[in-house]
Amino acid sequence: MSFTVTILGNSSAKPTPKAHPSAQVVNFHEQHYLVDAGEGVQQQLIRRGINPLRLRAVFISHLHGDHCFGLFPLIATLGLEGKRTPLEIYAPAPMGEILDYHRRYFWDDLPFEVKWHEVRTTEHRIIFENRSLEVWSIPLRHRVPTAGFLFREKMPALNVDKFKIVKYNLSIAQIVEAKRGEDITLEDGTVLPNSEVAYLPHQPRSYAYLSDTNYSARAAERVQGVDLLYHETTYSANESQWAKGRGHSTTHEAARVAQLAGAKRLIIGHFSSRYKDPMPLVEECRTIFENTDLATEGETFTIE
Amino acid sequence: MSFTVTILGNSSAKPTPKAHPSAQVVNFHEQHYLVDAGEGVQQQLIRRGINPLRLRAVFISHLHGDHCFGLFPLIATLGLEGKRTPLEIYAPAPMGEILDYHRRYFWDDLPFEVKWHEVRTTEHRIIFENRSLEVWSIPLRHRVPTAGFLFREKMPALNVDKFKIVKYNLSIAQIVEAKRGEDITLEDGTVLPNSEVAYLPHQPRSYAYLSDTNYSARAAERVQGVDLLYHETTYSANESQWAKGRGHSTTHEAARVAQLAGAKRLIIGHFSSRYKDPMPLVEECRTIFENTDLATEGETFTIE
């Protein structure tokens, strides 16, 4: 069951000839979720072979232009492409008002519904879920109300060990009980603990997106054990005053969050345009959290 | 004195992996004027080596997203870049309201003034001028109020023929009179007609931008003798019904406008995404107006 993150853009606010502002696509079981939507995101989707019509929902962390100015042209294009099903948008207020005035001035004839769901950026709660996935809001500390997002796979159904089925000659009814996590009572009255016949095919996987934000130990707590963590690193370790003042993080702060969260892997981005070569920033993170890499535009990260 | 047009984008509304929506830069005597601002225009400017801080004014033909969604991120970036001088924007209503809500939601701390000047799309008049340039609005026929723009160089100052200065031993005062276009009276009373000593260094040059629009003979009249004409050609000659219904033009219609206007050269763009290869569209134009070329993204056209 696929669980990947494709980086469409990871630059900070000031544009460069090549890099695009924040946008990512989470592909969970072939359902695509857009996370932030910087300018040019619709073109970036097409470049990566992702049909914008296949987006299941959009999650916007905060209402700074470099995280959402690409959403409005994308919606206009979905209209031209004849989208009929609603587009679900999860974003902080006042996104509803902003969508309303776009409707008034630009989208009078949109053939589908744009459904805004308010993300309360002070609340840590499930904001989206389906049978196999839940998305949590993670309160962050930026200059405007901002939430990160945790994509967490739900507990997968138990598998029943084929050999045990034969060994204990289990009936269909007993297999169903075992899959439900119940213990099995055999004909001779012996009780098999569920763990004897059933097992978890794999641990539930998770991805966390934390941008933009000051260092937050609280956020680290809320993404405990995350498999893949994206954390902004706008500044190098020696510019913590800049980071603090602008509501951003340094390399060392991002690495400490990964360490505190017990993350398996950290990817970083949203570098200030002052850094021409990002590799020194990666190296700074690695002094604290070894398994750190660049969230390179165009790269796809698989959550195993 | 430079007079060039650089194509930043010339695709129609639906994005492709490579092509950008409508945007151009007119460079007149090293003053840069942005004409339309489709998504990604700020990045396109940087790619072409044009510093967005050097934009003298912006002209928006109409309020469809593929002609203006790049303006708002551009303004946000100019704020980050510390622009202090006002940005003059010439666009149809309700651009003023649209700029106001961007101010409210995105630009609370913009360090410069954004000055909107309403372009009345039913009026053919000078909307901008300085010592050497005037910009005229050209009413167009599209689905929403739309104006084209004519950039016309003012009559250059007369030059006085050096040999005549020697031959007639003209005084500074007489040279100044000649430059003003006056006849010269010599000491012996002979009157030299102005044309005998002064000449126009070159004919005033002009560039016209006509997009988006249905075929309009009226627009052709208003750009009579234009040196370089950009005209939209969203559809091929055999799809005139589509063109008519959608407020666009075919290749033959664009070529007829160039012919009627007595244009020296025609460049075309804004092709529907259905055309993978635009060259057949150029060929269709050439059957009516020989001197037709593609307004290729990234290309700069010089008005001699």
Coordinates of C-alpha atoms in Angstrom, one line a residue:
Chain A
M1 CA 0.0 0.0 0.0
S2 CA 1.8 3.2 -1.2
F3 CA 2.6 6.0 1.2
T4 CA 4.9 8.6 -0.5
V5 CA 5.6 12.3 -0.3
T6 CA 6.6 14.2 -3.4
I7 CA 8.3 17.6 -3.0
L8 CA 6.8 20.1 -5.5
G9 CA 8.5 23.1 -3.9
N10 CA 10.6 23.8 -0.8
S11 CA 11.9 27.4 -1.1
S12 CA 11.1 30.2 1.2
A13 CA 9.2 33.3 0.2
K14 CA 11.7 35.0 -2.2
P15 CA 11.6 33.2 -5.5
T16 CA 14.7 32.0 -7.4
P17 CA 15.0 31.1 -11.1
K18 CA 14.5 27.4 -10.3
A19 CA 13.1 26.8 -6.9
H20 CA 9.4 26.8 -6.2
P21 CA 7.7 27.8 -2.9
S22 CA 6.2 25.3 -0.5
A23 CA 4.0 22.5 -1.9
Q24 CA 4.0 18.7 -1.5
V25 CA 1.8 15.8 -2.5
V26 CA 1.2 12.9 -0.1
N27 CA 0.1 9.8 -2.0
F28 CA -1.6 7.4 0.4
H29 CA -3.0 4.3 -1.3
E30 CA -3.2 6.2 -4.6
Q31 CA -5.2 9.0 -3.0
H32 CA -3.4 12.3 -3.5
Y33 CA -3.4 15.0 -0.9
L34 CA -1.8 18.5 -1.5
V35 CA 0.0 20.0 1.4
D36 CA 0.5 23.7 0.9
A37 CA 0.2 25.3 -2.5
G38 CA 2.8 27.9 -3.3
E39 CA 2.7 29.8 -6.7
G40 CA 3.1 27.5 -9.7
V41 CA 1.9 24.3 -7.9
Q42 CA -0.5 23.3 -10.7
Q43 CA 2.5 23.3 -13.2
Q44 CA 4.6 21.5 -10.7
L45 CA 1.9 18.8 -10.4
I46 CA 1.8 18.3 -14.1
R47 CA 5.6 18.2 -14.3
R48 CA 5.6 15.3 -11.8
G49 CA 2.9 13.5 -13.7
I50 CA 0.2 14.1 -11.1
N51 CA -3.2 14.9 -12.6
P52 CA -4.6 17.8 -10.5
L53 CA -8.1 16.3 -11.0
R54 CA -7.0 13.4 -8.8
L55 CA -6.4 15.5 -5.7
R56 CA -8.6 14.2 -2.9
A57 CA -8.1 17.2 -0.6
V58 CA -5.8 20.2 0.1
F59 CA -4.2 21.1 3.4
I60 CA -2.9 24.6 3.9
S61 CA -0.6 25.3 6.9
H62 CA -1.1 29.1 7.0
L63 CA -2.1 32.0 4.9
H64 CA 1.2 33.4 3.8
G65 CA 1.3 33.8 0.0
D66 CA 4.3 31.5 -0.5
H67 CA 2.1 28.7 1.0
C68 CA -1.2 29.3 -0.8
F69 CA -1.0 31.7 -3.8
G70 CA -0.9 28.6 -6.1
L71 CA -4.2 27.3 -4.8
F72 CA -6.4 29.9 -6.6
P73 CA -5.0 29.4 -10.2
L74 CA -5.2 25.6 -9.5
I75 CA -8.9 25.9 -8.7
A76 CA -9.5 28.0 -11.8
T77 CA -7.8 25.3 -13.9
L78 CA -9.8 22.5 -12.3
G79 CA -12.9 24.4 -13.4
L80 CA -11.6 24.5 -17.0
E81 CA -10.8 20.8 -16.8
G82 CA -14.5 20.2 -15.9
K83 CA -14.1 18.9 -12.4
R84 CA -17.5 18.0 -10.9
T85 CA -16.7 16.5 -7.5
P86 CA -16.2 18.9 -4.6
L87 CA -12.6 20.0 -3.6
E88 CA -12.1 19.7 0.1
I89 CA -9.8 22.4 1.5
Y90 CA -8.5 22.3 5.1
A91 CA -7.0 25.6 6.1
P92 CA -7.0 28.3 8.9
A93 CA -9.5 31.2 8.8
P94 CA -10.0 33.4 7.0
M95 CA -9.5 31.1 4.0
G96 CA -13.3 30.9 3.7
E97 CA -13.5 34.6 3.0
I98 CA -10.6 34.5 0.6
L99 CA -12.3 31.7 -1.4
D100 CA -15.5 33.7 -1.4
Y101 CA -13.9 36.8 -3.0
H102 CA -12.2 34.6 -5.6
R103 CA -15.6 33.1 -6.3
R104 CA -17.0 36.6 -6.7
Y105 CA -14.2 38.0 -8.9
F106 CA -12.8 35.0 -10.8
W107 CA -14.9 31.8 -10.4
D108 CA -18.5 32.9 -11.2
D109 CA -18.9 29.7 -13.3
L110 CA -16.9 27.1 -11.4
P111 CA -18.6 23.7 -12.2
F112 CA -17.7 22.1 -8.8
E113 CA -18.0 23.0 -5.1
V114 CA -15.0 24.3 -3.1
K115 CA -15.6 23.1 0.5
W116 CA -13.5 24.9 3.1
H117 CA -13.0 23.2 6.5
E118 CA -11.6 25.4 9.1
V119 CA -8.3 24.2 10.7
R120 CA -8.2 25.7 14.3
T121 CA -4.4 26.2 14.6
T122 CA -4.5 26.0 18.5
E123 CA -6.1 22.5 18.5
H124 CA -4.3 19.2 18.2
R125 CA -7.1 17.0 16.7
I126 CA -8.1 14.8 13.8
I127 CA -9.2 17.1 10.9
F128 CA -9.6 14.4 8.2
E129 CA -10.1 10.7 8.2
N130 CA -11.2 7.8 6.1
R131 CA -11.0 4.0 6.5
S132 CA -7.2 3.8 6.5
L133 CA -5.8 7.3 7.1
E134 CA -6.2 10.1 9.7
V135 CA -4.8 13.6 9.4
W136 CA -4.1 15.5 12.6
S137 CA -3.5 19.3 13.0
I138 CA -0.3 20.2 14.9
P139 CA -0.3 23.7 16.4
L140 CA 2.8 25.6 15.3
R141 CA 4.4 28.9 16.3
H142 CA 4.7 31.3 13.4
R143 CA 3.9 35.0 12.8
V144 CA 0.3 34.1 11.7
P145 CA -2.0 31.2 12.9
T146 CA -0.3 28.1 11.5
A147 CA -0.8 24.3 11.8
G148 CA 1.4 21.5 10.8
F149 CA -0.1 18.2 9.7
L150 CA 0.4 14.6 10.7
F151 CA -0.6 11.9 8.2
R152 CA -1.1 8.7 10.2
E153 CA -2.1 5.3 8.8
K154 CA -4.8 3.6 10.9
M155 CA -4.0 0.3 12.5
P156 CA -4.0 -2.2 9.7
A157 CA -6.3 -5.4 10.0
L158 CA -4.6 -8.4 11.6
N159 CA -3.4 -11.2 9.5
V160 CA -3.9 -14.8 10.6
D161 CA -0.9 -17.1 10.3
K162 CA -1.7 -19.7 7.6
F163 CA 0.3 -22.4 9.3
K164 CA -1.7 -21.9 12.5
I165 CA -4.9 -22.2 10.5
V166 CA -3.8 -25.6 9.4
K167 CA -2.3 -26.6 12.7
Y168 CA -5.4 -25.8 14.7
N169 CA -7.8 -26.5 11.8
L170 CA -9.5 -23.1 12.3
S171 CA -13.0 -22.5 10.9
I172 CA -13.9 -19.4 8.9
A173 CA -15.7 -18.1 11.9
Q174 CA -12.6 -18.6 14.1
I175 CA -10.4 -16.9 11.5
V176 CA -12.8 -13.9 11.5
E177 CA -12.6 -13.7 15.3
A178 CA -8.8 -13.9 15.2
K179 CA -8.8 -11.0 12.6
R180 CA -10.9 -9.0 15.0
G181 CA -8.2 -9.5 17.6
E182 CA -10.2 -12.0 19.7
D183 CA -8.8 -15.1 21.4
I184 CA -9.9 -18.4 19.9
T185 CA -11.6 -21.2 21.8
L186 CA -10.9 -24.6 20.2
E187 CA -13.3 -27.5 20.2
D188 CA -11.5 -29.2 23.1
G189 CA -11.9 -26.0 25.1
T190 CA -8.3 -24.8 24.8
V191 CA -8.1 -21.0 24.5
L192 CA -5.5 -19.7 22.0
P193 CA -4.5 -16.1 22.8
N194 CA -5.0 -13.9 19.8
S195 CA -1.3 -13.2 19.6
E196 CA -0.7 -17.0 19.0
V197 CA -2.5 -17.0 15.6
A198 CA -2.8 -13.3 14.5
Y199 CA -0.1 -10.7 13.8
L200 CA 0.1 -7.1 12.6
P201 CA 1.2 -7.2 9.0
H202 CA 3.2 -3.9 9.5
Q203 CA 3.3 -1.0 12.0
P204 CA 1.1 2.0 11.0
R205 CA 3.2 4.5 9.1
S206 CA 3.2 8.3 9.5
Y207 CA 4.4 11.5 7.9
A208 CA 4.6 14.9 9.6
Y209 CA 4.8 18.3 7.9
L210 CA 6.0 21.1 10.3
S211 CA 6.3 24.4 8.5
D212 CA 6.5 27.4 9.1
T213 CA 7.4 27.4 12.8
N214 CA 9.6 28.4 15.7
Y215 CA 11.2 25.5 17.6
S216 CA 8.4 23.7 19.4
A217 CA 9.0 20.8 21.8
R218 CA 5.3 20.5 22.0
A219 CA 5.0 19.8 18.2
A220 CA 7.8 17.1 18.7
E221 CA 5.7 15.4 21.3
R222 CA 2.7 15.3 19.0
V223 CA 4.5 13.6 16.2
Q224 CA 6.2 10.9 18.5
G225 CA 7.6 8.0 16.5
V226 CA 6.9 9.6 13.1
D227 CA 8.5 7.7 10.3
L228 CA 9.3 10.7 8.1
L229 CA 9.4 14.3 9.4
Y230 CA 9.6 17.4 7.2
H231 CA 10.7 20.4 9.3
E232 CA 11.4 23.9 8.0
T233 CA 15.0 25.1 8.4
T234 CA 14.9 28.7 7.2
Y235 CA 18.2 29.6 8.9
S236 CA 21.5 28.1 9.8
A237 CA 22.3 27.4 13.5
N238 CA 24.2 30.6 14.0
E239 CA 21.2 32.8 13.1
S240 CA 18.8 31.8 15.8
Q241 CA 18.0 35.4 16.6
W242 CA 16.7 35.9 13.0
A243 CA 14.8 32.6 13.3
K244 CA 13.2 33.5 16.6
G245 CA 12.2 37.0 15.4
R246 CA 10.7 35.8 12.1
G247 CA 8.8 32.8 13.4
H248 CA 11.2 30.3 11.8
S249 CA 13.6 27.6 12.8
T250 CA 17.4 26.9 12.5
T251 CA 19.0 23.7 11.4
H252 CA 19.8 22.7 15.0
E253 CA 16.2 23.4 16.2
A254 CA 14.8 21.2 13.4
A255 CA 17.2 18.4 14.2
R256 CA 16.3 18.6 17.9
V257 CA 12.6 18.3 17.1
A258 CA 13.4 15.2 15.0
Q259 CA 15.5 13.8 17.9
L260 CA 12.9 14.6 20.6
A261 CA 10.1 13.0 18.4
G262 CA 12.1 9.9 17.9
A263 CA 11.6 10.4 14.1
K264 CA 13.1 7.8 11.8
R265 CA 14.1 10.3 9.2
L266 CA 14.2 14.1 8.8
I267 CA 13.9 16.0 5.6
I268 CA 14.5 19.8 5.6
G269 CA 13.6 22.8 3.4
H270 CA 12.2 26.3 3.2
F271 CA 15.8 27.7 3.3
S272 CA 16.3 31.5 3.2
S273 CA 17.3 32.7 -0.2
R274 CA 20.6 33.8 1.3
Y275 CA 21.9 30.2 1.2
K276 CA 23.0 29.3 -2.3
D277 CA 24.2 25.8 -1.3
P278 CA 21.9 24.0 1.2
M279 CA 24.3 21.1 1.9
P280 CA 26.0 22.9 4.9
L281 CA 22.5 23.2 6.4
V282 CA 22.0 19.4 6.1
E283 CA 25.4 18.9 7.7
E284 CA 24.5 21.1 10.6
C285 CA 21.3 19.0 11.2
R286 CA 23.4 15.8 11.0
T287 CA 25.6 16.8 13.9
I288 CA 22.4 16.4 16.0
F289 CA 20.2 14.1 13.9
E290 CA 22.2 11.8 11.6
N291 CA 19.4 10.7 9.3
T292 CA 18.7 14.1 7.7
D293 CA 18.3 14.8 4.0
L294 CA 17.3 17.7 1.7
A295 CA 13.6 17.8 0.7
T296 CA 14.8 18.3 -2.9
E297 CA 12.2 19.7 -5.3
G298 CA 11.0 16.8 -7.5
E299 CA 12.1 14.0 -5.2
T300 CA 9.7 11.4 -3.9
F301 CA 10.2 9.9 -0.4
T302 CA 8.7 6.5 0.3
I303 CA 7.5 5.7 3.8
E304 CA 8.3 2.0 4.2
Chain B
M1 CA 17.1 54.1 -27.6
S2 CA 16.0 50.6 -26.8
F3 CA 12.4 49.5 -27.5
T4 CA 12.0 45.7 -27.0
V5 CA 9.3 43.2 -26.0
T6 CA 10.3 40.1 -24.1
I7 CA 7.7 37.2 -23.9
L8 CA 7.5 35.8 -20.4
G9 CA 4.5 33.6 -21.2
N10 CA 2.1 33.1 -24.1
S11 CA 0.0 30.1 -23.3
S12 CA -3.8 30.1 -22.8
A13 CA -5.5 29.3 -19.6
K14 CA -4.7 25.6 -19.2
P15 CA -1.1 25.1 -18.0
T16 CA 1.4 22.8 -19.6
P17 CA 4.6 21.4 -18.0
K18 CA 6.7 24.1 -19.8
A19 CA 4.6 27.1 -21.1
H20 CA 3.5 30.0 -18.8
P21 CA 0.4 32.0 -19.1
S22 CA 0.2 35.6 -20.6
A23 CA 2.9 38.0 -19.5
Q24 CA 5.4 40.3 -21.4
V25 CA 7.9 43.0 -20.6
V26 CA 8.2 46.1 -22.7
N27 CA 11.6 47.8 -22.3
F28 CA 11.4 51.3 -23.6
H29 CA 14.6 53.3 -23.0
E30 CA 15.5 51.0 -20.1
Q31 CA 12.2 51.6 -18.4
H32 CA 10.4 48.3 -17.9
Y33 CA 6.6 47.9 -18.2
L34 CA 4.9 44.6 -17.4
V35 CA 2.0 43.7 -19.7
D36 CA -0.3 41.1 -18.1
A37 CA 0.9 38.9 -15.3
G38 CA 0.0 35.3 -15.5
E39 CA 0.9 32.8 -12.7
G40 CA 4.7 32.5 -12.3
V41 CA 5.5 35.9 -13.8
Q42 CA 7.9 36.9 -11.0
Q43 CA 10.0 33.8 -11.6
Q44 CA 9.9 34.4 -15.3
L45 CA 11.2 37.9 -14.8
I46 CA 14.1 36.6 -12.8
R47 CA 14.8 33.9 -15.4
R48 CA 15.1 36.6 -18.0
G49 CA 17.4 38.7 -15.9
I50 CA 14.9 41.4 -15.2
N51 CA 14.9 42.7 -11.7
P52 CA 11.2 43.0 -10.6
L53 CA 12.2 46.1 -8.6
R54 CA 12.8 47.9 -11.9
L55 CA 9.2 47.6 -13.1
R56 CA 8.0 51.1 -13.8
A57 CA 4.3 50.1 -14.2
V58 CA 2.0 47.2 -14.8
F59 CA -0.7 47.0 -17.5
I60 CA -3.4 44.3 -17.1
S61 CA -5.7 43.6 -20.1
H62 CA -8.5 41.9 -18.2
L63 CA -9.3 40.1 -14.9
H64 CA -9.1 36.5 -16.0
G65 CA -6.7 34.5 -13.8
D66 CA -4.3 33.5 -16.6
H67 CA -3.6 37.2 -17.1
C68 CA -3.3 38.4 -13.5
F69 CA -2.8 35.7 -10.9
G70 CA 1.0 36.3 -11.0
L71 CA 0.6 39.9 -10.0
F72 CA -0.3 39.3 -6.4
P73 CA 2.7 37.1 -5.5
L74 CA 4.9 39.6 -7.4
I75 CA 3.6 42.4 -5.2
A76 CA 4.3 40.3 -2.1
T77 CA 7.8 39.7 -3.2
L78 CA 8.4 43.4 -4.0
G79 CA 7.5 44.0 -0.4
L80 CA 10.0 41.4 0.8
E81 CA 12.6 43.0 -1.4
G82 CA 12.0 46.3 0.4
K83 CA 10.5 48.3 -2.5
R84 CA 9.7 51.9 -1.4
T85 CA 8.5 53.6 -4.5
P86 CA 4.8 53.2 -5.6
L87 CA 3.9 50.5 -8.1
E88 CA 1.5 51.9 -10.7
I89 CA -1.1 49.4 -11.9
Y90 CA -3.3 50.1 -14.9
A91 CA -6.2 47.6 -15.1
P92 CA -10.0 47.4 -15.5
A93 CA -12.3 47.5 -12.5
P94 CA -12.7 45.8 -10.1
M95 CA -8.9 45.5 -9.8
G96 CA -9.0 48.1 -7.0
E97 CA -11.3 45.9 -4.9
I98 CA -9.1 42.9 -5.6
L99 CA -6.0 44.7 -4.5
D100 CA -7.8 45.9 -1.4
Y101 CA -8.7 42.4 -0.2
H102 CA -5.1 41.2 -0.9
R103 CA -4.0 44.1 1.3
R104 CA -6.4 43.0 4.0
Y105 CA -5.5 39.3 4.0
F106 CA -1.9 39.2 2.7
W107 CA -0.1 42.6 2.6
D108 CA -0.8 44.2 5.9
D109 CA 2.9 45.3 6.1
L110 CA 3.6 46.2 2.5
P111 CA 6.4 48.9 2.5
F112 CA 5.3 50.6 -0.7
E113 CA 2.1 52.0 -2.2
V114 CA 0.2 50.0 -4.9
K115 CA -1.6 52.6 -7.0
W116 CA -4.4 51.4 -9.2
H117 CA -5.5 53.4 -12.2
E118 CA -8.7 52.3 -13.8
V119 CA -8.6 51.4 -17.4
R120 CA -12.0 52.0 -19.0
T121 CA -12.2 49.2 -21.5
T122 CA -14.7 51.0 -23.7
E123 CA -12.4 54.0 -24.2
H124 CA -9.6 54.6 -26.7
R125 CA -7.4 57.1 -24.9
I126 CA -3.9 57.8 -23.5
I127 CA -3.7 56.1 -20.1
F128 CA 0.0 56.6 -19.4
E129 CA 2.6 59.0 -20.7
N130 CA 6.0 60.4 -20.0
R131 CA 8.4 62.6 -22.0
S132 CA 9.0 60.0 -24.7
L133 CA 6.3 57.4 -24.5
E134 CA 2.5 57.2 -24.5
V135 CA 0.4 54.1 -23.8
W136 CA -3.1 54.0 -25.3
S137 CA -6.0 51.7 -24.3
I138 CA -7.6 49.7 -27.1
P139 CA -11.1 48.5 -26.5
L140 CA -11.3 44.7 -27.2
R141 CA -14.2 42.2 -27.4
H142 CA -13.8 39.4 -24.9
R143 CA -16.1 37.6 -22.3
V144 CA -15.2 40.2 -19.7
P145 CA -14.2 43.9 -20.0
T146 CA -10.8 43.9 -21.8
A147 CA -8.4 46.4 -23.2
G148 CA -5.4 46.0 -25.4
F149 CA -2.5 48.4 -25.2
L150 CA -0.6 50.5 -27.7
F151 CA 2.9 51.6 -26.7
R152 CA 3.8 54.6 -28.9
E153 CA 7.0 56.5 -28.9
K154 CA 6.5 60.3 -29.0
M155 CA 7.9 62.3 -31.9
P156 CA 11.6 62.4 -31.4
A157 CA 13.4 65.8 -31.3
L158 CA 14.7 67.0 -34.7
N159 CA 18.4 66.6 -35.5
V160 CA 20.2 69.4 -37.4
D161 CA 22.4 68.4 -40.2
K162 CA 26.1 69.1 -39.2
F163 CA 27.1 69.9 -42.8
K164 CA 24.3 72.5 -43.1
I165 CA 25.5 74.1 -39.8
V166 CA 28.9 74.6 -41.3
K167 CA 27.6 75.5 -44.8
Y168 CA 25.2 78.3 -43.4
N169 CA 27.4 79.0 -40.4
L170 CA 24.4 78.7 -38.1
S171 CA 24.5 80.2 -34.6
I172 CA 23.5 78.2 -31.5
A173 CA 20.3 80.2 -31.4
Q174 CA 19.5 79.3 -35.0
I175 CA 20.3 75.6 -34.3
V176 CA 17.8 75.7 -31.4
E177 CA 15.2 77.2 -33.7
A178 CA 15.8 74.5 -36.3
K179 CA 15.5 71.8 -33.6
R180 CA 12.1 73.3 -32.6
G181 CA 11.1 72.9 -36.3
E182 CA 11.2 76.6 -37.2
D183 CA 12.5 78.0 -40.5
I184 CA 15.8 79.9 -40.2
T185 CA 16.4 83.4 -41.4
L186 CA 20.1 84.0 -42.4
E187 CA 21.9 87.4 -42.0
D188 CA 21.4 88.2 -45.7
G189 CA 17.7 87.7 -45.1
T190 CA 17.4 84.3 -46.9
V191 CA 14.9 82.0 -45.3
L192 CA 15.9 78.4 -45.0
P193 CA 12.9 76.1 -44.7
N194 CA 13.2 73.9 -41.6
S195 CA 13.3 70.8 -43.8
E196 CA 16.5 72.1 -45.5
V197 CA 18.5 71.9 -42.2
A198 CA 16.6 69.6 -39.8
Y199 CA 15.5 66.0 -40.1
L200 CA 13.6 63.4 -38.0
P201 CA 16.3 61.0 -36.7
H202 CA 13.8 58.1 -37.0
Q203 CA 10.0 57.5 -37.3
P204 CA 8.3 57.1 -33.9
R205 CA 8.1 53.4 -33.1
S206 CA 5.1 51.5 -31.7
Y207 CA 4.0 48.1 -30.2
A208 CA 0.5 46.8 -29.8
Y209 CA -0.7 44.1 -27.5
L210 CA -4.2 42.7 -28.5
S211 CA -5.3 39.9 -26.2
D212 CA -7.8 38.4 -25.4
T213 CA -10.3 39.3 -28.1
N214 CA -12.7 38.4 -30.9
Y215 CA -11.8 39.7 -34.3
S216 CA -12.0 43.5 -34.2
A217 CA -11.6 45.7 -37.3
R218 CA -12.0 48.7 -34.9
A219 CA -8.9 47.6 -33.0
A220 CA -7.0 47.3 -36.2
E221 CA -7.9 50.9 -37.1
R222 CA -6.6 52.1 -33.7
V223 CA -3.2 50.5 -34.2
Q224 CA -2.6 51.8 -37.8
G225 CA 1.0 51.5 -38.9
V226 CA 2.1 49.7 -35.8
D227 CA 5.7 48.3 -36.1
L228 CA 5.1 45.2 -34.0
L229 CA 1.7 43.7 -33.3
Y230 CA 1.0 40.9 -30.8
H231 CA -2.4 39.3 -31.5
E232 CA -3.9 36.3 -29.7
T233 CA -4.6 33.3 -31.9
T234 CA -6.3 30.8 -29.5
Y235 CA -7.8 28.8 -32.4
S236 CA -6.9 27.6 -35.9
A237 CA -8.8 29.0 -38.9
N238 CA -11.3 26.1 -39.0
E239 CA -12.5 26.7 -35.5
S240 CA -14.0 30.1 -35.9
Q241 CA -17.2 29.0 -34.1
W242 CA -15.2 28.2 -31.0
A243 CA -13.3 31.4 -31.2
K244 CA -16.5 33.5 -31.6
G245 CA -18.2 31.8 -28.7
R246 CA -15.3 32.0 -26.3
G247 CA -14.3 35.6 -27.1
H248 CA -11.1 34.6 -28.9
S249 CA -9.6 34.8 -32.4
T250 CA -8.4 32.4 -35.1
T251 CA -5.2 32.6 -37.0
H252 CA -6.9 34.1 -40.1
E253 CA -8.6 36.7 -37.9
A254 CA -5.3 37.8 -36.3
A255 CA -3.6 38.0 -39.7
R256 CA -6.5 40.1 -41.1
V257 CA -6.1 42.5 -38.2
A258 CA -2.3 42.8 -38.9
Q259 CA -3.1 43.3 -42.6
L260 CA -5.8 45.9 -42.0
A261 CA -3.6 47.8 -39.5
G262 CA -0.7 47.8 -42.0
A263 CA 1.5 46.3 -39.3
K264 CA 5.1 45.7 -40.2
R265 CA 5.3 42.4 -38.2
L266 CA 2.8 40.1 -36.4
I267 CA 3.7 37.8 -33.5
I268 CA 1.1 35.4 -32.2
G269 CA 0.4 33.4 -29.0
H270 CA -2.3 32.3 -26.4
F271 CA -2.8 29.1 -28.3
S272 CA -5.4 26.6 -27.0
S273 CA -3.7 23.7 -25.2
R274 CA -5.1 21.4 -27.9
Y275 CA -2.4 22.5 -30.3
K276 CA 0.8 20.6 -29.4
D277 CA 2.8 22.1 -32.4
P278 CA 2.1 25.8 -32.9
M279 CA 3.9 26.1 -36.3
P280 CA 0.8 25.1 -38.4
L281 CA -0.9 28.1 -36.8
V282 CA 1.9 30.4 -37.9
E283 CA 1.6 29.0 -41.4
E284 CA -2.1 29.7 -41.4
C285 CA -1.4 33.3 -40.5
R286 CA 1.3 33.6 -43.2
T287 CA -1.2 32.7 -46.0
I288 CA -2.8 36.2 -45.2
F289 CA 0.1 38.1 -43.5
E290 CA 3.5 36.9 -44.5
N291 CA 5.6 38.5 -41.8
T292 CA 4.2 36.4 -38.9
D293 CA 6.2 34.7 -36.1
L294 CA 5.6 32.8 -32.9
A295 CA 5.8 34.9 -29.7
T296 CA 8.0 32.2 -28.2
E297 CA 8.4 32.3 -24.4
G298 CA 11.8 33.8 -23.6
E299 CA 12.3 35.5 -26.9
T300 CA 12.9 39.3 -27.1
F301 CA 11.6 41.2 -30.1
T302 CA 13.3 44.5 -31.0
I303 CA 11.4 47.3 -32.5
E304 CA 13.9 49.0 -34.9

